[in-house]
Short mmCIF file of C-alpha atoms and ligand atoms in Angstrom, two decimals:
data_model
loop_
_atom_site.label_atom_id
_atom_site.label_comp_id
_atom_site.label_asym_id
_atom_site.label_seq_id
_atom_site.Cartn_x
_atom_site.Cartn_y
_atom_site.Cartn_z
CA MET A 1288 118.53 109.72 100.49
CA LYS A 1289 119.45 106.18 99.38
CA GLU A 1290 120.91 105.44 102.77
CA PHE A 1291 117.87 106.99 104.45
CA ILE A 1292 115.52 104.72 102.45
CA THR A 1293 117.62 101.63 103.09
CA GLN A 1294 117.46 102.15 106.86
CA MET A 1295 113.80 103.22 106.89
CA PRO A 1296 111.30 100.83 108.55
CA LYS A 1297 108.96 99.42 105.89
CA VAL A 1298 105.65 97.62 105.51
CA GLU A 1299 104.91 95.57 102.40
CA LEU A 1300 101.29 94.89 101.38
CA HIS A 1301 101.54 93.64 97.79
CA LEU A 1302 103.91 90.74 97.28
CA HIS A 1303 103.24 87.50 95.39
CA ILE A 1304 105.37 84.93 97.17
CA GLU A 1305 105.79 82.96 93.91
CA GLY A 1306 107.08 86.20 92.38
CA SER A 1307 109.91 86.28 94.93
CA LEU A 1308 111.44 83.06 93.54
CA GLU A 1309 114.90 84.13 92.39
CA PRO A 1310 116.46 82.35 89.36
CA GLU A 1311 119.19 80.77 91.52
CA LEU A 1312 116.65 79.05 93.80
CA MET A 1313 114.49 78.19 90.76
CA PHE A 1314 117.44 76.30 89.22
CA LYS A 1315 118.24 74.59 92.50
CA LEU A 1316 114.64 73.37 92.92
CA ALA A 1317 114.39 72.37 89.25
CA GLN A 1318 117.43 70.16 89.68
CA ARG A 1319 116.31 68.73 93.01
CA ASN A 1320 112.80 67.96 91.71
CA LYS A 1321 113.91 66.96 88.18
CA VAL A 1322 111.76 69.60 86.49
CA ASP A 1323 112.78 70.96 83.06
CA LEU A 1324 113.12 74.72 82.71
CA PRO A 1325 113.19 76.56 79.38
CA TYR A 1326 116.55 78.17 80.40
CA SER A 1327 119.90 76.81 81.47
CA THR A 1328 121.70 79.87 82.84
CA VAL A 1329 120.82 82.87 84.97
CA GLU A 1330 121.81 85.02 81.95
CA GLU A 1331 119.18 83.27 79.81
CA VAL A 1332 116.59 83.89 82.51
CA LYS A 1333 117.40 87.59 82.68
CA THR A 1334 116.99 87.85 78.89
CA ALA A 1335 113.63 86.05 79.08
CA TYR A 1336 112.43 88.54 81.73
CA LYS A 1337 111.51 91.26 79.21
CA PHE A 1338 107.77 91.80 79.18
CA GLY A 1339 105.52 93.71 76.80
CA ASN A 1340 102.51 93.42 79.10
CA LEU A 1341 101.02 91.54 82.07
CA GLN A 1342 100.28 88.36 80.08
CA ASP A 1343 103.91 88.05 78.84
CA PHE A 1344 104.98 88.06 82.46
CA LEU A 1345 102.28 85.68 83.71
CA ASP A 1346 103.24 83.00 81.16
CA ILE A 1347 106.80 82.97 82.50
CA TYR A 1348 105.74 83.33 86.14
CA TYR A 1349 103.42 80.29 86.00
CA ALA A 1350 106.17 78.26 84.29
CA GLY A 1351 108.49 79.18 87.20
CA CYS A 1352 105.92 77.81 89.67
CA ASN A 1353 106.41 74.29 88.26
CA VAL A 1354 109.62 73.79 90.25
CA LEU A 1355 107.67 74.06 93.54
CA ILE A 1356 106.54 70.60 94.58
CA HIS A 1357 107.31 69.73 98.19
CA GLU A 1358 106.52 71.57 101.42
CA GLN A 1359 110.25 72.22 101.79
CA ASP A 1360 110.29 74.08 98.44
CA PHE A 1361 107.53 76.47 99.53
CA TYR A 1362 109.31 76.91 102.85
CA GLU A 1363 112.67 77.74 101.25
CA MET A 1364 111.11 80.21 98.80
CA THR A 1365 109.23 81.99 101.59
CA LEU A 1366 112.19 81.98 103.95
CA ALA A 1367 114.35 83.56 101.22
CA TYR A 1368 111.80 86.37 100.93
CA PHE A 1369 111.85 86.98 104.67
CA GLN A 1370 115.66 86.98 104.71
CA LYS A 1371 115.48 89.75 102.13
CA ALA A 1372 112.77 91.48 104.16
CA LYS A 1373 115.01 91.42 107.22
CA GLU A 1374 117.93 92.90 105.24
CA GLN A 1375 115.63 95.65 103.96
CA ASN A 1376 114.09 96.47 107.33
CA ILE A 1377 110.59 95.30 106.41
CA LEU A 1378 108.74 94.91 109.70
CA HIS A 1379 105.39 93.66 108.46
CA ALA A 1380 104.42 91.91 105.21
CA GLU A 1381 101.10 90.73 103.77
CA ILE A 1382 101.80 88.21 101.06
CA PHE A 1383 99.72 86.62 98.33
CA PHE A 1384 99.92 83.07 97.17
CA ASP A 1385 98.12 81.49 94.19
CA PRO A 1386 96.77 78.11 95.40
CA GLN A 1387 95.49 77.16 91.95
CA SER A 1388 98.95 77.42 90.37
CA HIS A 1389 99.85 74.47 92.58
CA THR A 1390 96.66 72.48 93.23
CA ASP A 1391 96.04 72.33 89.44
CA ARG A 1392 99.39 70.47 89.19
CA GLY A 1393 98.27 67.93 91.79
CA ILE A 1394 99.98 69.52 94.81
CA ALA A 1395 97.88 69.44 97.98
CA LEU A 1396 96.81 72.81 99.40
CA GLU A 1397 98.17 71.74 102.82
CA THR A 1398 101.64 71.20 101.32
CA VAL A 1399 101.69 74.75 99.98
CA VAL A 1400 100.23 76.40 103.08
CA ASN A 1401 102.33 74.43 105.58
CA GLY A 1402 105.56 75.37 103.78
CA ILE A 1403 104.72 79.07 103.53
CA ARG A 1404 103.34 79.32 107.07
CA ARG A 1405 106.41 77.59 108.58
CA ALA A 1406 108.66 80.31 107.14
CA MET A 1407 106.24 83.05 108.26
CA LYS A 1408 106.38 81.74 111.82
CA GLU A 1409 110.17 81.68 111.70
CA ALA A 1410 110.19 85.32 110.53
CA GLU A 1411 107.86 86.23 113.38
CA ALA A 1412 110.67 85.22 115.77
CA TRP A 1413 112.94 87.77 114.00
CA GLY A 1414 110.35 90.49 114.70
CA ILE A 1415 108.67 90.45 111.28
CA SER A 1416 104.88 90.09 111.50
CA SER A 1417 103.01 88.85 108.44
CA GLY A 1418 99.73 87.64 106.99
CA LEU A 1419 98.83 85.35 104.10
CA ILE A 1420 96.29 86.22 101.38
CA LEU A 1421 94.62 83.44 99.42
CA SER A 1422 94.38 84.71 95.87
CA PHE A 1423 92.06 83.43 93.13
CA LEU A 1424 93.26 83.25 89.52
CA ARG A 1425 90.83 85.37 87.53
CA HIS A 1426 91.57 83.72 84.17
CA LEU A 1427 89.98 80.55 85.61
CA SER A 1428 86.27 80.10 86.38
CA GLU A 1429 84.39 81.29 89.44
CA GLU A 1430 83.47 77.64 90.17
CA ALA A 1431 87.18 76.86 90.43
CA ALA A 1432 87.62 79.78 92.86
CA ILE A 1433 84.72 78.49 94.98
CA GLU A 1434 86.39 75.06 95.07
CA VAL A 1435 89.59 76.62 96.42
CA LEU A 1436 87.66 78.54 99.07
CA MET A 1437 85.91 75.33 100.19
CA ALA A 1438 89.19 73.40 100.28
CA ALA A 1439 90.70 76.21 102.38
CA GLU A 1440 87.88 76.30 104.93
CA PRO A 1441 89.46 73.86 107.43
CA MET A 1442 92.61 76.05 107.46
CA LYS A 1443 90.76 79.35 107.44
CA ASP A 1444 92.70 80.72 110.41
CA GLU A 1445 95.93 80.60 108.38
CA PHE A 1446 94.71 83.42 106.08
CA ILE A 1447 93.96 87.08 106.62
CA ALA A 1448 92.12 87.81 103.37
CA VAL A 1449 91.17 86.63 99.91
CA GLY A 1450 92.51 88.30 96.76
CA LEU A 1451 92.15 88.24 92.98
CA ASP A 1452 95.02 88.29 90.49
CA SER A 1453 96.23 87.11 87.05
CA SER A 1454 94.98 88.35 83.63
CA GLU A 1455 92.76 91.33 84.31
CA VAL A 1456 91.28 92.48 81.00
CA GLY A 1457 88.32 90.29 80.02
CA ASN A 1458 88.04 88.85 83.55
CA PRO A 1459 86.03 91.57 85.33
CA PRO A 1460 85.13 91.67 89.03
CA GLN A 1461 81.50 90.60 88.43
CA LYS A 1462 82.79 87.17 87.41
CA PHE A 1463 83.74 86.65 91.10
CA GLU A 1464 80.85 88.28 92.92
CA THR A 1465 79.50 85.01 94.35
CA VAL A 1466 82.82 83.70 95.67
CA TYR A 1467 83.54 87.07 97.32
CA ASN A 1468 80.10 86.94 98.96
CA ILE A 1469 80.81 83.48 100.34
CA ALA A 1470 84.26 84.60 101.54
CA ALA A 1471 82.65 87.59 103.31
CA LYS A 1472 80.20 85.26 105.06
CA GLN A 1473 83.15 83.14 106.19
CA GLY A 1474 84.67 86.23 107.76
CA TYR A 1475 87.50 86.99 105.31
CA LEU A 1476 88.77 90.47 104.54
CA LYS A 1477 88.85 91.08 100.79
CA VAL A 1478 91.30 92.65 98.38
CA ALA A 1479 91.48 92.54 94.56
CA HIS A 1480 93.83 93.60 91.78
CA ALA A 1481 92.02 96.20 89.69
CA GLY A 1482 92.96 99.02 87.35
CA GLU A 1483 96.44 97.66 86.59
CA GLU A 1484 95.63 97.11 82.89
CA GLY A 1485 91.83 97.06 83.25
CA PRO A 1486 89.67 100.21 83.13
CA ALA A 1487 88.46 102.42 86.00
CA GLN A 1488 85.10 100.61 85.81
CA TYR A 1489 86.82 97.45 87.16
CA ILE A 1490 87.78 99.48 90.24
CA TRP A 1491 84.19 100.75 90.71
CA ASP A 1492 82.97 97.15 90.40
CA SER A 1493 85.57 95.84 92.86
CA LEU A 1494 84.27 98.39 95.38
CA SER A 1495 80.57 97.79 94.85
CA LEU A 1496 80.36 94.09 93.88
CA LEU A 1497 83.38 92.53 95.61
CA LYS A 1498 83.21 94.97 98.55
CA ILE A 1499 86.98 95.11 98.85
CA ASP A 1500 88.77 96.34 101.97
CA ARG A 1501 91.88 97.32 99.98
CA LEU A 1502 92.70 97.88 96.30
CA ASP A 1503 95.73 96.31 94.61
CA HIS A 1504 97.28 98.65 92.00
CA GLY A 1505 94.38 100.97 91.10
CA ASN A 1506 96.51 103.04 88.70
CA ARG A 1507 93.62 103.59 86.31
CA SER A 1508 91.59 105.46 88.91
CA MET A 1509 93.56 108.44 87.54
CA ASP A 1510 91.21 108.33 84.51
CA ASP A 1511 88.12 109.07 86.62
CA GLU A 1512 87.84 112.07 88.98
CA ASP A 1513 84.67 110.78 90.64
CA LEU A 1514 86.41 107.51 91.40
CA LEU A 1515 89.40 109.32 92.95
CA LEU A 1516 86.98 111.17 95.21
CA GLU A 1517 85.19 107.93 96.12
CA LEU A 1518 88.49 106.21 97.01
CA LYS A 1519 89.48 109.19 99.13
CA ASN A 1520 86.12 109.33 100.94
CA ARG A 1521 86.33 105.63 101.71
CA ASN A 1522 89.92 105.96 102.96
CA MET A 1523 90.64 103.05 100.61
CA GLY A 1524 94.20 101.72 100.69
CA LEU A 1525 95.94 101.38 97.32
CA THR A 1526 98.95 99.07 96.94
CA LEU A 1527 100.98 100.56 94.10
CA CYS A 1528 103.94 98.75 92.56
CA PRO A 1529 106.16 101.19 90.64
CA LEU A 1530 108.88 98.87 89.28
CA SER A 1531 106.24 96.29 88.32
CA ASN A 1532 104.32 98.99 86.46
CA LEU A 1533 107.50 99.97 84.62
CA LYS A 1534 108.46 96.39 83.70
CA LEU A 1535 104.93 95.52 82.51
CA GLN A 1536 104.65 98.79 80.60
CA VAL A 1537 101.73 100.08 82.65
CA VAL A 1538 103.83 103.27 82.74
CA LYS A 1539 106.45 104.04 80.07
CA ASP A 1540 108.64 106.00 82.47
CA LEU A 1541 108.65 106.14 86.28
CA ARG A 1542 108.42 109.92 85.98
CA ASN A 1543 104.83 109.32 84.80
CA HIS A 1544 103.95 107.13 87.78
CA PRO A 1545 100.79 108.36 89.55
CA VAL A 1546 101.89 107.66 93.15
CA LYS A 1547 102.96 111.24 93.92
CA LYS A 1548 99.79 112.78 92.43
CA MET A 1549 97.68 110.32 94.40
CA LEU A 1550 99.59 111.10 97.58
CA ASP A 1551 99.04 114.83 97.04
CA LEU A 1552 95.31 114.17 96.51
CA GLY A 1553 95.24 112.58 99.98
CA LEU A 1554 94.73 108.99 98.85
CA LYS A 1555 95.98 106.18 101.09
CA VAL A 1556 98.67 105.02 98.68
CA THR A 1557 101.55 102.65 99.49
CA ILE A 1558 104.65 101.42 97.62
CA ASN A 1559 105.23 97.68 97.14
CA SER A 1560 107.31 95.23 95.11
CA ASP A 1561 104.68 92.85 93.55
CA ASP A 1562 107.02 90.20 92.02
CA PRO A 1563 110.52 91.31 93.04
CA ALA A 1564 112.45 88.43 91.43
CA TYR A 1565 110.94 89.33 88.06
CA PHE A 1566 110.73 93.12 88.19
CA GLY A 1567 114.21 94.11 89.31
CA GLY A 1568 113.73 94.98 92.91
CA TYR A 1569 112.39 94.58 96.40
CA MET A 1570 111.09 97.39 98.61
CA ASN A 1571 114.35 99.38 98.80
CA GLU A 1572 114.78 99.39 95.02
CA ASN A 1573 111.14 100.42 94.51
CA PHE A 1574 111.43 103.28 97.00
CA ILE A 1575 114.78 104.46 95.66
CA ALA A 1576 113.74 104.42 91.98
CA THR A 1577 110.42 106.15 92.73
CA THR A 1578 112.03 108.77 94.97
CA GLU A 1579 114.55 109.60 92.24
CA ALA A 1580 111.97 109.72 89.44
CA LEU A 1581 109.35 111.75 91.33
CA ASN A 1582 111.56 113.70 93.69
CA LEU A 1583 109.77 112.38 96.78
CA SER A 1584 110.54 114.18 100.03
CA LYS A 1585 111.11 112.64 103.45
CA GLU A 1586 107.61 113.85 104.32
CA ASP A 1587 106.28 111.83 101.33
CA LEU A 1588 108.20 108.74 102.45
CA LYS A 1589 106.85 109.08 105.96
CA LYS A 1590 103.27 109.40 104.71
CA LEU A 1591 103.66 106.37 102.39
CA THR A 1592 104.94 104.27 105.28
CA GLN A 1593 102.28 105.47 107.72
CA ASN A 1594 99.64 104.76 105.07
CA ALA A 1595 100.93 101.19 104.76
CA VAL A 1596 100.49 100.67 108.50
CA ASP A 1597 97.03 102.29 108.50
CA VAL A 1598 95.66 100.18 105.64
CA SER A 1599 97.40 96.97 106.71
CA PHE A 1600 95.45 94.14 108.34
CA ALA A 1601 97.74 94.04 111.37
CA ASP A 1602 95.99 94.16 114.75
CA THR A 1603 95.69 97.48 116.55
CA GLY A 1604 98.51 96.76 119.00
CA ARG A 1605 100.95 96.00 116.19
CA LYS A 1606 99.85 99.08 114.26
CA VAL A 1607 100.57 101.31 117.26
CA GLU A 1608 104.01 99.68 117.62
CA LEU A 1609 104.83 100.18 113.93
CA LEU A 1610 103.64 103.80 113.90
CA LYS A 1611 105.85 104.55 116.92
CA LEU A 1612 108.89 103.09 115.16
CA ILE A 1613 108.15 105.17 112.06
CA ASP A 1614 107.69 108.32 114.14
CA SER A 1615 110.98 107.88 115.91
CA TYR A 1616 112.81 107.17 112.61
CA PHE A 1617 111.53 110.35 110.98
CA ASN A 1618 112.00 112.64 114.02
N1 HPA B 813 99.16 91.29 88.29
C1 HPA B 813 98.25 90.32 88.19
N2 HPA B 813 98.49 89.08 88.58
C2 HPA B 813 99.67 88.79 89.12
C3 HPA B 813 100.64 89.75 89.25
C4 HPA B 813 100.37 91.07 88.81
O1 HPA B 813 101.20 92.00 88.89
N3 HPA B 813 101.71 89.14 89.82
C5 HPA B 813 101.37 87.86 90.04
N4 HPA B 813 100.12 87.63 89.61
ZN1 ZN B 814 100.18 91.83 92.09
#
């Protein structure tokens, strides 16, 4: 089964590009840019990467972002992700970036976007299609999110959607209703993290107030049968992240992960890596660990992969191409 998963064509829909920054590259950039890090060896980093909850992780993740300064740094980080994607047979990836983690340190938005987009275009030549999602930090104000959206307007064509991430509890969807309305008027698709640590109500509010086209995480919909039905009726895509959920203690054991139950309920669930450099694995590792813990069948793996194509923001032609490749792999 491991070999089967490794060779399987994959589509990734929930990946924070800053969360793909491996310790080795972090050290290299820290040295090149003369930035101090709170660790001096990869061993020390690995010890620091033990998280009790989402906030523990975010504190370390934002500190890691400080080594990214020049366009070349964003390019190298993104290219490293796509090299991994190529190794793991990922054919399409929709990736988040957090503009505010960089613009708040005085880095120009263009620097960030140009570096990331240059690597995306290079990956396109290897046959990997991708899209970039501009994500607002929900622990900051809505005014700050609106500022980012305005600054991004001249480069609007570089992005496929807006998103919402960072500390969930206490920063509910209604805080961002206005900026999502403006984004909708500008023609953006919309996604949001909800129900990772926050309650099912945050998922309801992401649907009704933010009018999302896809739901990131959504684990806590399991607490609310009406919500599960609503998600199913809407054909709403859910981007689940099993190893992330384990590392951030959203689930205590992967055997308790809801992905299989959701799949059996007919929800459009997908498996993703979230922040692979921090959570112990990319797509292959997520699929392998989840398959072992939940005894997923090849039929389940096929459905998860087809779901990812269906709920992706790829154009119709690319979707048809991807579905054909999946079909021929599983037949
Ligand atoms: N949740 C919320 N915000 C994030 C995450 C996450 O898993 N990763 C990066 N920002
Ligand atoms: Zn995430």
